[in-house]
Short mmCIF file of C-alpha atoms (C1' of nucleotides) in Angstrom, two decimals:
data_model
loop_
_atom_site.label_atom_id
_atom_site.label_comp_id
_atom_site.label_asym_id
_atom_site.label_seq_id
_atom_site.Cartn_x
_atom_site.Cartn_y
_atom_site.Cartn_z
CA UNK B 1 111.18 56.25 70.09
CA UNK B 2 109.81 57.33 66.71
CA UNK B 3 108.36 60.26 66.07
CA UNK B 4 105.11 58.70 64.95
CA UNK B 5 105.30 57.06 68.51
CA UNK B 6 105.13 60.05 70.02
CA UNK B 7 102.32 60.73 68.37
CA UNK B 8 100.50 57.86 68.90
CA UNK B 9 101.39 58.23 72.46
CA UNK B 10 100.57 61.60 73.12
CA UNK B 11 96.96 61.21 71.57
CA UNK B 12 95.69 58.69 73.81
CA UNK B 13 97.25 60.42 76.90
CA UNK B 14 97.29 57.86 80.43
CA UNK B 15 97.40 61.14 82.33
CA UNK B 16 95.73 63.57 80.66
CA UNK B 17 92.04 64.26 79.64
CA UNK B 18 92.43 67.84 78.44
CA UNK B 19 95.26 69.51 79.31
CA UNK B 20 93.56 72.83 78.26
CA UNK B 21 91.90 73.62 81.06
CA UNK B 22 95.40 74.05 83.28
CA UNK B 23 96.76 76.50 80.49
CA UNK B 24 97.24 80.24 81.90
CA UNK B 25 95.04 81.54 78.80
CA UNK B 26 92.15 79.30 79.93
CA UNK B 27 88.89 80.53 81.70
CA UNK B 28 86.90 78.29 83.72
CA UNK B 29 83.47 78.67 84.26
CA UNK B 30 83.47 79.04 87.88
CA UNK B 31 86.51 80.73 89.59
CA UNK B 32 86.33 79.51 93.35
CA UNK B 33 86.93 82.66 95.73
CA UNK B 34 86.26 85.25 93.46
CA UNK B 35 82.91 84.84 93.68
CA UNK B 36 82.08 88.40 95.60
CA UNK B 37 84.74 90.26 93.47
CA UNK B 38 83.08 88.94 90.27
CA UNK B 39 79.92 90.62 91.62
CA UNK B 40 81.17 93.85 92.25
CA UNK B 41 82.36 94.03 88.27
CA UNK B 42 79.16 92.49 87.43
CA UNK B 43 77.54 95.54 89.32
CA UNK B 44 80.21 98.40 87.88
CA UNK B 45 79.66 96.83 84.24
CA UNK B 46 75.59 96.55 84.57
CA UNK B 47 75.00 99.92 83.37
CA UNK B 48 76.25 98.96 79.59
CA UNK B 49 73.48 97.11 79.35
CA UNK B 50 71.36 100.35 79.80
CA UNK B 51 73.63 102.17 76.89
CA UNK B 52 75.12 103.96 79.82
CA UNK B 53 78.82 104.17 80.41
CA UNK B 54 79.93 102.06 83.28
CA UNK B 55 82.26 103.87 85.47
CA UNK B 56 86.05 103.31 85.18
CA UNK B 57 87.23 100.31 86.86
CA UNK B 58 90.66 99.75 88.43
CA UNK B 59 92.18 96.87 89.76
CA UNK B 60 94.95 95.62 92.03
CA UNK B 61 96.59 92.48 92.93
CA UNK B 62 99.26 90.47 92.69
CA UNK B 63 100.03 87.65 89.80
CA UNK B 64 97.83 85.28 89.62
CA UNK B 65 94.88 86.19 91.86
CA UNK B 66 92.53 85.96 89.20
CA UNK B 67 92.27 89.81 88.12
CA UNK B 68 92.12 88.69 84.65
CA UNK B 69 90.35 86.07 85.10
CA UNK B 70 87.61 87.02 86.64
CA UNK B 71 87.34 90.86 84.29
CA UNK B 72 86.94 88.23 81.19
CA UNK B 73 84.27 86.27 82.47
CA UNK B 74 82.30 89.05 83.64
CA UNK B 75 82.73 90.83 80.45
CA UNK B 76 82.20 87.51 78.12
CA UNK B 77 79.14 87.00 80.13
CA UNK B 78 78.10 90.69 79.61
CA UNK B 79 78.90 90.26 75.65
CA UNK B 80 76.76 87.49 75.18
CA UNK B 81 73.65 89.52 77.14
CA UNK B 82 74.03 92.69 75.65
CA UNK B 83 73.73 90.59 72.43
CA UNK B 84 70.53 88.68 73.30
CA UNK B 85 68.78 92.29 74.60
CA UNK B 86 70.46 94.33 71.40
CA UNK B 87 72.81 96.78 73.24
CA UNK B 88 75.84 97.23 71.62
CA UNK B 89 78.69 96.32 74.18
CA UNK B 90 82.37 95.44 72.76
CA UNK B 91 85.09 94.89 74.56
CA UNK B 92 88.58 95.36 73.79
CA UNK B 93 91.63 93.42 75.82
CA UNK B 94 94.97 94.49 75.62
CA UNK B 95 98.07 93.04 77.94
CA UNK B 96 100.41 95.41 77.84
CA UNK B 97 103.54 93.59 79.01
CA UNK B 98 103.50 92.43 75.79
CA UNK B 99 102.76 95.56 74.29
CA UNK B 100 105.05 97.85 75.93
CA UNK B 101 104.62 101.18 74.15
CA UNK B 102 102.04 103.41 73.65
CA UNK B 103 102.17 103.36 69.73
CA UNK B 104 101.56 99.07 70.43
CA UNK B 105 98.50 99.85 72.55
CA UNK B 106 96.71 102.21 70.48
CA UNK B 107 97.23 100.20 67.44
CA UNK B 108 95.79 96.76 68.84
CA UNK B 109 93.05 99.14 70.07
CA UNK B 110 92.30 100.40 66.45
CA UNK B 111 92.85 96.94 65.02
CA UNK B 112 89.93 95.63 67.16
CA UNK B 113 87.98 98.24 65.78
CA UNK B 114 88.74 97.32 62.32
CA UNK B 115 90.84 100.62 61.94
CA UNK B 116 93.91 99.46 59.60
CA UNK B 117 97.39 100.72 60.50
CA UNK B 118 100.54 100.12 60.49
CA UNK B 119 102.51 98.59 62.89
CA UNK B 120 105.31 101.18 62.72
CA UNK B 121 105.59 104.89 61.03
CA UNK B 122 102.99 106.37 62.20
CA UNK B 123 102.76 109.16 64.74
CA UNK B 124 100.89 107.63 68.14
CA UNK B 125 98.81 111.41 67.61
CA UNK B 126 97.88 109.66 64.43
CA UNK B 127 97.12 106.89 65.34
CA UNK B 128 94.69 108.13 68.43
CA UNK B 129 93.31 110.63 65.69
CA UNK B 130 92.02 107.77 63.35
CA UNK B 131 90.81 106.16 67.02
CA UNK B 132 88.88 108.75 67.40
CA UNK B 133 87.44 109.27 63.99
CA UNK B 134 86.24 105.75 63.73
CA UNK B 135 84.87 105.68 67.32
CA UNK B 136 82.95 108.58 66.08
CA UNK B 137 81.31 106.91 63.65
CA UNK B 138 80.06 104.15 66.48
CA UNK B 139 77.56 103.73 68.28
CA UNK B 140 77.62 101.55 71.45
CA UNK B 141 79.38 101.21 74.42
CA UNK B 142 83.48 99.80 74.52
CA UNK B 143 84.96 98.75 77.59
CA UNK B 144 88.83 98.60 76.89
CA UNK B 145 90.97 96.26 79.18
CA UNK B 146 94.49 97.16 79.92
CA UNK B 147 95.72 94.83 81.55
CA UNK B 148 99.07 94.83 83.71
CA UNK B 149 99.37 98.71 82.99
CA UNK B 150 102.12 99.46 84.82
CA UNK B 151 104.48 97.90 82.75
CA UNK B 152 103.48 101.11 80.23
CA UNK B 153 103.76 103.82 83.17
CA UNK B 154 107.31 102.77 84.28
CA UNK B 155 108.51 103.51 81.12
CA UNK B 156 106.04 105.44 79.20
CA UNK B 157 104.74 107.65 81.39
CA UNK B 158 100.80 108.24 81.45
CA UNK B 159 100.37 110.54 78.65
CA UNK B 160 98.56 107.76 76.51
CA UNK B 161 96.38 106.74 79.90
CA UNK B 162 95.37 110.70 80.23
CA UNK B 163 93.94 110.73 76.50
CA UNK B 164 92.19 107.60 76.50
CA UNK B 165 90.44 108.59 79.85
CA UNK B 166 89.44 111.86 78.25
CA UNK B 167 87.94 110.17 75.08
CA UNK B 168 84.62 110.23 75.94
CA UNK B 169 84.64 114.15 75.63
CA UNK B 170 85.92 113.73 72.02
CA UNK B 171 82.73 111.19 70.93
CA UNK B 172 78.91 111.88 70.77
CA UNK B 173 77.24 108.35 70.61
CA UNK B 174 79.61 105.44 71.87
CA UNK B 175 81.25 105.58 74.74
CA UNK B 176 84.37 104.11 76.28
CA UNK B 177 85.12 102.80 79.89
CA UNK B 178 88.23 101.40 80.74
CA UNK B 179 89.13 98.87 83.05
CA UNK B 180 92.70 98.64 84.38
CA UNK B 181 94.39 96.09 85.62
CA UNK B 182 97.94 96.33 87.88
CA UNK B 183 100.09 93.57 89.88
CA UNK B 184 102.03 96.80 91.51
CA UNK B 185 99.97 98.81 93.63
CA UNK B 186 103.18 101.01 94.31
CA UNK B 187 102.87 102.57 90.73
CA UNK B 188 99.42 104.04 91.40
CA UNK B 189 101.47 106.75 93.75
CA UNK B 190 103.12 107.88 90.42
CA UNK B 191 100.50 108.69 88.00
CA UNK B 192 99.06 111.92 87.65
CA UNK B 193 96.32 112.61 90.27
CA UNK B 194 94.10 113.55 87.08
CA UNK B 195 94.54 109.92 85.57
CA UNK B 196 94.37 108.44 88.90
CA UNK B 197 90.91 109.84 89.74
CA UNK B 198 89.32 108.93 86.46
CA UNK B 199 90.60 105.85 86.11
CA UNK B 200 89.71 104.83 89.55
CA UNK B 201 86.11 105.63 89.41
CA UNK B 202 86.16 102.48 90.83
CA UNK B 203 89.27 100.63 92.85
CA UNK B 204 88.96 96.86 93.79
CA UNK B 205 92.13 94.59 95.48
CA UNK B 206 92.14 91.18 94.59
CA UNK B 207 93.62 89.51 97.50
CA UNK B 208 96.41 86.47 97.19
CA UNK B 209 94.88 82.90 97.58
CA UNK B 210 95.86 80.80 100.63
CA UNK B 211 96.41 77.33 100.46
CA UNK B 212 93.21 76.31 100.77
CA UNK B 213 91.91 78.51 98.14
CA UNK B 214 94.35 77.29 95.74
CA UNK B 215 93.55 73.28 96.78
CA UNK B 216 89.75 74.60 95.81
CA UNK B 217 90.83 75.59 92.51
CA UNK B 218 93.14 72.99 91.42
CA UNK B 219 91.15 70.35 92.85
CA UNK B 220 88.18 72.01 90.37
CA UNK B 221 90.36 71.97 87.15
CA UNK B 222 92.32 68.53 88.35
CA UNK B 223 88.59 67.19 87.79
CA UNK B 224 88.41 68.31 83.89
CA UNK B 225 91.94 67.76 83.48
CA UNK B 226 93.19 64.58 84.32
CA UNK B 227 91.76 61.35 83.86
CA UNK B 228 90.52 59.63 87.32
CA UNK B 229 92.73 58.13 90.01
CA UNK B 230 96.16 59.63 88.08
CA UNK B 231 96.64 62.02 90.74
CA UNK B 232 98.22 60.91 94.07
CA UNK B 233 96.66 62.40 97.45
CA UNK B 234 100.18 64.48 97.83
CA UNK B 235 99.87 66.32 94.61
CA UNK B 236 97.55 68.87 94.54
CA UNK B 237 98.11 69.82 98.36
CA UNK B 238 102.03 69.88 97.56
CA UNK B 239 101.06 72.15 94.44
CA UNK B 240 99.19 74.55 96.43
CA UNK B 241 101.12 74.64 99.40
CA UNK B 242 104.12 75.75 96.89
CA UNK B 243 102.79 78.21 95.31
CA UNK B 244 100.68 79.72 98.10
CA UNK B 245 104.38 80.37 99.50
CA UNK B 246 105.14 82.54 96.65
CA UNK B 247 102.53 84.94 97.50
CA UNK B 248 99.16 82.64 96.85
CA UNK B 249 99.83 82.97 93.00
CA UNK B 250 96.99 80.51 91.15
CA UNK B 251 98.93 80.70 87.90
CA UNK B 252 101.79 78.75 89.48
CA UNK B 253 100.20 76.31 91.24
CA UNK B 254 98.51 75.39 87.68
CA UNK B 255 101.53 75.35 86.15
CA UNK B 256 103.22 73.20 88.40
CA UNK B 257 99.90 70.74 88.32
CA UNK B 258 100.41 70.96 84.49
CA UNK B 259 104.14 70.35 84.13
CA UNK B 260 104.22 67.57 86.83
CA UNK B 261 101.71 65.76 84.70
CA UNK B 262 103.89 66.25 81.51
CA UNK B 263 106.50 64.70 83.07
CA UNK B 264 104.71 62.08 84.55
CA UNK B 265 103.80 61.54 80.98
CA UNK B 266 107.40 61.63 80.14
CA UNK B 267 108.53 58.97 82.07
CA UNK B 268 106.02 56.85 81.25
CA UNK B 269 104.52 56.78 84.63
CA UNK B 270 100.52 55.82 85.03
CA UNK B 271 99.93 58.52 87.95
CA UNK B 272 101.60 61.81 89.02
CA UNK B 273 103.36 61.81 92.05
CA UNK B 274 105.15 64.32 94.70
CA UNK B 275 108.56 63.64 92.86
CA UNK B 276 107.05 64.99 89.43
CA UNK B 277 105.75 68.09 91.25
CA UNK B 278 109.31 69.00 92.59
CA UNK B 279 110.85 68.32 89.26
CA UNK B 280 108.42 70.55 87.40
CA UNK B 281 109.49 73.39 89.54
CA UNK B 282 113.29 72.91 88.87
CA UNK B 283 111.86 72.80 85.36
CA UNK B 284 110.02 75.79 85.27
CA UNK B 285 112.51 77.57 86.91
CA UNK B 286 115.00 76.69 84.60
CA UNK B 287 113.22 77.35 81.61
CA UNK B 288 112.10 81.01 82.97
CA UNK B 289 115.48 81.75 83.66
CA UNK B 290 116.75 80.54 80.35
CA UNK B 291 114.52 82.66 78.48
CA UNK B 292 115.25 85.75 80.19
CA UNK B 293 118.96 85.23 79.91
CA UNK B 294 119.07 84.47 76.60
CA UNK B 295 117.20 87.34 75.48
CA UNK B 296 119.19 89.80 76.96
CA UNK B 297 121.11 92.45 75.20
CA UNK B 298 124.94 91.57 74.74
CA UNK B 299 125.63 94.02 77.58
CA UNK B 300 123.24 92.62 79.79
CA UNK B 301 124.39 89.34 79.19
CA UNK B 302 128.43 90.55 79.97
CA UNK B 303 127.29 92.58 83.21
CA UNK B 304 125.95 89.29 84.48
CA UNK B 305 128.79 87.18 83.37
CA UNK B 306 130.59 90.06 85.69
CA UNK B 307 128.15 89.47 88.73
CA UNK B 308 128.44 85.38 88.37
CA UNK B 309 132.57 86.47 88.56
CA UNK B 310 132.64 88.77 90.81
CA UNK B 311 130.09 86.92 93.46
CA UNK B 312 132.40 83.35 93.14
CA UNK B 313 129.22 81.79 91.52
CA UNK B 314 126.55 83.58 93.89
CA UNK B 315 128.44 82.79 96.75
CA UNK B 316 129.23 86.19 98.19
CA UNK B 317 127.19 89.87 98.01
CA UNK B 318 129.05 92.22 95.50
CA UNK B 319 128.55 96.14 95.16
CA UNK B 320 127.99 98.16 92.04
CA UNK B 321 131.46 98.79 91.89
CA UNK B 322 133.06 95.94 91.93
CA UNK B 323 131.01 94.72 89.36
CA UNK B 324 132.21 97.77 87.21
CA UNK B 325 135.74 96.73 87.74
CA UNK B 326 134.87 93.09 86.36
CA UNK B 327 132.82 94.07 83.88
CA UNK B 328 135.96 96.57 82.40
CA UNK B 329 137.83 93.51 82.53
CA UNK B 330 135.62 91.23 80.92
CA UNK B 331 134.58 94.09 78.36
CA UNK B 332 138.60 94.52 77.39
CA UNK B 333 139.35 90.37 77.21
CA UNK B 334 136.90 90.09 74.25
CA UNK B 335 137.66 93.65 73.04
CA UNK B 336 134.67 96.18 72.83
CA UNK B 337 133.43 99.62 73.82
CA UNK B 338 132.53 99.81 77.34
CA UNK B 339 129.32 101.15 78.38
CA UNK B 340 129.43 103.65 81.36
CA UNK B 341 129.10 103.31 84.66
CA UNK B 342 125.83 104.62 85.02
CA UNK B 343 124.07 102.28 82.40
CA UNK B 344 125.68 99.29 84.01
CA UNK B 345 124.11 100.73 87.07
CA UNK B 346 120.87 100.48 84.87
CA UNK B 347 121.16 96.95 83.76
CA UNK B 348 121.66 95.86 87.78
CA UNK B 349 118.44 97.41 88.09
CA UNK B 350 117.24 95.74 84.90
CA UNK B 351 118.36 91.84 86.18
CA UNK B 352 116.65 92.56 89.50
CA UNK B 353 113.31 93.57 88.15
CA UNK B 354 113.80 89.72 85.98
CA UNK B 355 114.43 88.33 89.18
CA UNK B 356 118.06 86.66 87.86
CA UNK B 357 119.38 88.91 90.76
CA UNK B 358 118.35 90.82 94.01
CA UNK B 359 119.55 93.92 94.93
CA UNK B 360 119.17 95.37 98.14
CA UNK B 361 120.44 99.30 98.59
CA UNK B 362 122.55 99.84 101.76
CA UNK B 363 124.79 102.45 103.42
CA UNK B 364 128.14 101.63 104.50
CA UNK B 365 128.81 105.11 106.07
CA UNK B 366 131.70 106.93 105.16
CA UNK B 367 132.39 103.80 102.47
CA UNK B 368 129.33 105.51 100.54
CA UNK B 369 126.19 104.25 99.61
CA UNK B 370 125.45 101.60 97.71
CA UNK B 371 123.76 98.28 96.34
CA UNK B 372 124.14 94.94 97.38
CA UNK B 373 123.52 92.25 94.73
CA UNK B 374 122.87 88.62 95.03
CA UNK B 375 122.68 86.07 92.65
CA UNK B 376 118.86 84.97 92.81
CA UNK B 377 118.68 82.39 90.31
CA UNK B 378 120.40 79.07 89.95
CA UNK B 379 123.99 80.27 88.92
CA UNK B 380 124.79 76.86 86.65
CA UNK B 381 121.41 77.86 84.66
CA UNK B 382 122.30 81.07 84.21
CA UNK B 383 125.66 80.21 83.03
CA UNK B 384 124.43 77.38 80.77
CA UNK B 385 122.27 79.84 79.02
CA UNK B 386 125.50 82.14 78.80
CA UNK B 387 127.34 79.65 76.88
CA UNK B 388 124.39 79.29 73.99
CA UNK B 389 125.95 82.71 72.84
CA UNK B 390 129.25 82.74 71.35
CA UNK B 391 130.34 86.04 71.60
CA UNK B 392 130.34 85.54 75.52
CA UNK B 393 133.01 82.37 75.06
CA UNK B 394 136.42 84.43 75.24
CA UNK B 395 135.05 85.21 78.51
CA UNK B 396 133.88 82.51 79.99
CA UNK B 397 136.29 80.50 80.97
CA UNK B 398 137.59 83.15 82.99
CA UNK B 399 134.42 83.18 84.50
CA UNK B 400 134.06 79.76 85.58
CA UNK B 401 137.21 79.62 87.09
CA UNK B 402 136.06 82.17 89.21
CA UNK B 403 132.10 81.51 90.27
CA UNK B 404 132.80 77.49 90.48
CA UNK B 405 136.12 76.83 92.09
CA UNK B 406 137.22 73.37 92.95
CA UNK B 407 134.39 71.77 94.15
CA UNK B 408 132.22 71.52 90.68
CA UNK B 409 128.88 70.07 91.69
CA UNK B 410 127.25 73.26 93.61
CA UNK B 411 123.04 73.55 94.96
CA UNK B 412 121.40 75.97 96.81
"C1'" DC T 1 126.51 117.17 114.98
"C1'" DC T 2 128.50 117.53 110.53
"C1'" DT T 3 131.01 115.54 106.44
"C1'" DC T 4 131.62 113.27 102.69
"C1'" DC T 5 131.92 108.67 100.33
"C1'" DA T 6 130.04 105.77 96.62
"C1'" DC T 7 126.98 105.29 94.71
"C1'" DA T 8 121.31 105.63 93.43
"C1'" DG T 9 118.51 107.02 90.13
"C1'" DG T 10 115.99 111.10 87.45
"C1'" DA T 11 116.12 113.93 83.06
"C1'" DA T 12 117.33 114.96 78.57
"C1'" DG T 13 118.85 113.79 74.53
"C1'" DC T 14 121.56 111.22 70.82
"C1'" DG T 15 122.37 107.92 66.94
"C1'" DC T 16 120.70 104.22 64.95
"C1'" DA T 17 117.50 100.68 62.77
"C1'" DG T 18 113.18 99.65 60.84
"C1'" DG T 19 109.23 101.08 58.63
"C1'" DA T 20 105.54 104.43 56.32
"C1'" DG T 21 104.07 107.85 53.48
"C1'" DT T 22 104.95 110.83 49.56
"C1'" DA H 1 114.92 109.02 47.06
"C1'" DC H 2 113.56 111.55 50.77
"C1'" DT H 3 111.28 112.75 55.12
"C1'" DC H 4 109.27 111.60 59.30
"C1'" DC H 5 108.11 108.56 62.95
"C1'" DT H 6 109.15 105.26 66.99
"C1'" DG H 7 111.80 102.21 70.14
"C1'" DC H 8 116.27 100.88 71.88
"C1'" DG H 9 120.51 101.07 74.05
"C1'" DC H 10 123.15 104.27 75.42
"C1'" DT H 11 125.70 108.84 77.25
"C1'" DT H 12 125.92 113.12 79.86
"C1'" DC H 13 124.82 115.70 83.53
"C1'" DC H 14 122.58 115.88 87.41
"C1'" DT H 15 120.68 115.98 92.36
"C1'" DG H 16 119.90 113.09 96.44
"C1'" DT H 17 121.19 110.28 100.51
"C1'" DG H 18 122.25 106.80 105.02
"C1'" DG H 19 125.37 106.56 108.18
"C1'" DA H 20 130.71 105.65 109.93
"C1'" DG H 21 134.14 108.37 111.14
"C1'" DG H 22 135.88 112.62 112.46
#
DNA sequence: CCTCCACAGGAAGCGCAGGAGT
DNA sequence: ACTCCTGCGCTTCCTGTGGAGG
């Protein structure tokens, strides 16, 4: 097939009317089930339009419940009426996972003010200093987002939470409210009771969808997205049934809508059908997995090399300590520093929190104590995405002798 | 009931790279 | 050219702990 082909193909889509709408960036105009916990931002946000400071707002729930979702609409709504009765509301939005340290934050902060800095060499007390100057000169009301915020309190601490909580007493005319957003409502126990209570002037939970809810809502976007009659009966049902099993997350479920049509697409096929979905999840799954392993740090990458060794392939539980004893090995065969025990301990800890492995921490009595780590991802992925870097290749072999012995083709 | 293993995981801090400001 | 800043991957040192075996 030609490129221009593919094109030409891709324009005038069998499947698709506008793919858009199933992107995880997109907001619809309606967002079935939320309907009562839009209100209650609605009513926590009302008072901007009064030039009074809306209390702090904090938020719960797991991925993909439509936290996010449902904060932007109510604040895009709130935008474009505080503009038509000549309040002055902003609205700054930050996600922190991408912008993991406090220096990151403040600076996207200041750039969405139109304060200029620079992305490194600066102090973050600088930085919050020309915050504050310019937010000084303001007048109006700014209701900053921060959205999956414990990803900045894990390794951060709160410190930068704390001083943007206490801005307010730094400013005379504008005023700042900030809404925060968390999948992990374990992290709330570890921030400072002082930061807790401000922030959570107001607390809401945003519950997981059930099936049901997530047929509603993919049935709703299906509509916009794909032209008519493309979908079979199965799909959407299968879709949400899926992802309602991993804990009623919405942004799956699109996903897997979304990639079953692209491959529906693919393969030239005029409607999207079960056998799509369950290839788009194999797909996605892959390509998460990929991306984490590739990125990881060349230790990372030989501690898990160690793990697919040590576990025949996924096969069998291992302990910190025998992955140690690999991982010396593996270190030696290609002939660099070790790291110690303790930061390998780290990077176990690191590869569960990805989700490549789960760890589970058990006591085997007078053996000690200890952790328990399974291979969680599909092991031939994982060691396909190995083999993309080349230091890792003295080792490898080695490896693969070990995690896939004599029977080659292996599934969970 | 107590011990003691084999670690977990917190705290502090180090050396380096990358980038500003002067 | 020099100083100062941050993030990162890491080390060092540390205290804490569930439960099998004595």
């Amino acid at each position: 097939m030609s490129i221009d082909e593919i094109f030409k193909r891709m324009l005038k889509s069998k499947i698709f009317r506008n793919r858009k709408v199933l992107m995880p960036d997109y907001i619809p105009k309606e967002l079935p089930h939320r309907e009562r916990e839009i209100e209650r931002i609605a009513i926590t946000l009302a008072p901007a339009l009064r030039k009074d400071r809306p209390n702090n707002l904090f938020i719960y729930g797991l991925t993909g419940t439509g936290k996010t979702a449902a904060v932007k609409y109510v604040l895009s709504r709130l935008e474009s009426k505080s503009s038509e009765l000549g309040a002055n509301v902003k609205s700054i939005y930050v996600n922190i996972r991408h912008r993991d340290t406090p220096y990151r934050i403040l600076t996207d902060i200041a750039t969405e003010l139109n304060v200029r800095v620079p992305f490194t060499g600066l102090s973050t007390g600088e930085v919050f200093g020309r915050l504050v100057s310019k937010l000084k000169e303001l007048n109006g009301i700014y209701i900053i987002v921060l959205d999956e915020i414990d990803f900045l309190i894990r390794k951060h601490g709160d410190d930068v939470l704390y001083k943007l909580t206490r801005i307010n007493e730094l400013l005379n005319r504008a005023k700042v409210s900030i809404i925060g957003i968390t999948n992990s409502v374990k992290f709330v126990e570890s921030l400072d009771p002082r930061v807790r209570s401000s922030l959570g002037e107001e607390e809401m939970v945003f519950p997981p969808y059930n099936a049901e809810q997530l047929k509603d809502i993919l049935g709703q976007r299906a509509k916009i997205a794909f032209r008519e009659n493309v979908l079979d009966t199965e799909v959407i049902p299968l879709c949400a049934a899926l992802a309602a099993r991993e804990h009623g997350d919405a942004r799956r479920a699109l996903d897997l809508l979304r990639v079953a049509g692209e491959i529906a697409e693919r393969m030239g096929d005029s409607k999207v059908r079960k056998k799509h979905v369950m290839v788009a999840r194999e797909e996605i799954e892959r390509d998460r997995v990929g991306d984490v392993v590739r990125s990881l740090p060349l230790h990372s990458k030989l501690v898990l090399a160690s793990i697919l060794a040590a576990s025949g392939g996924g096969r069998i539980n291992v302990t910190t300590g025998e992955i140690y004893e690999w991982y010396k090995r593996v270190v030696g065969i290609i002939g660099i520093e070790k790291v110690t025990f303790r930061r390998v301990s780290g990077i176990i800890g690191e590869l569960d929190m990805l989700g490549i492995i789960q760890t589970r921490v058990i006591s085997r009595g007078r053996y000690g104590k200890t952790r328990m780590i399974v291979i969680a991802a599909d092991p031939k992925t994982i060691f396909s995405s190995l083999e993309e870097d080349p230091m890792l290749d003295p080792v490898l072999d080695i490896v693969e002798q070990e995690a896939l012995p004599k029977d080659e083709r292996r599934r969970i």
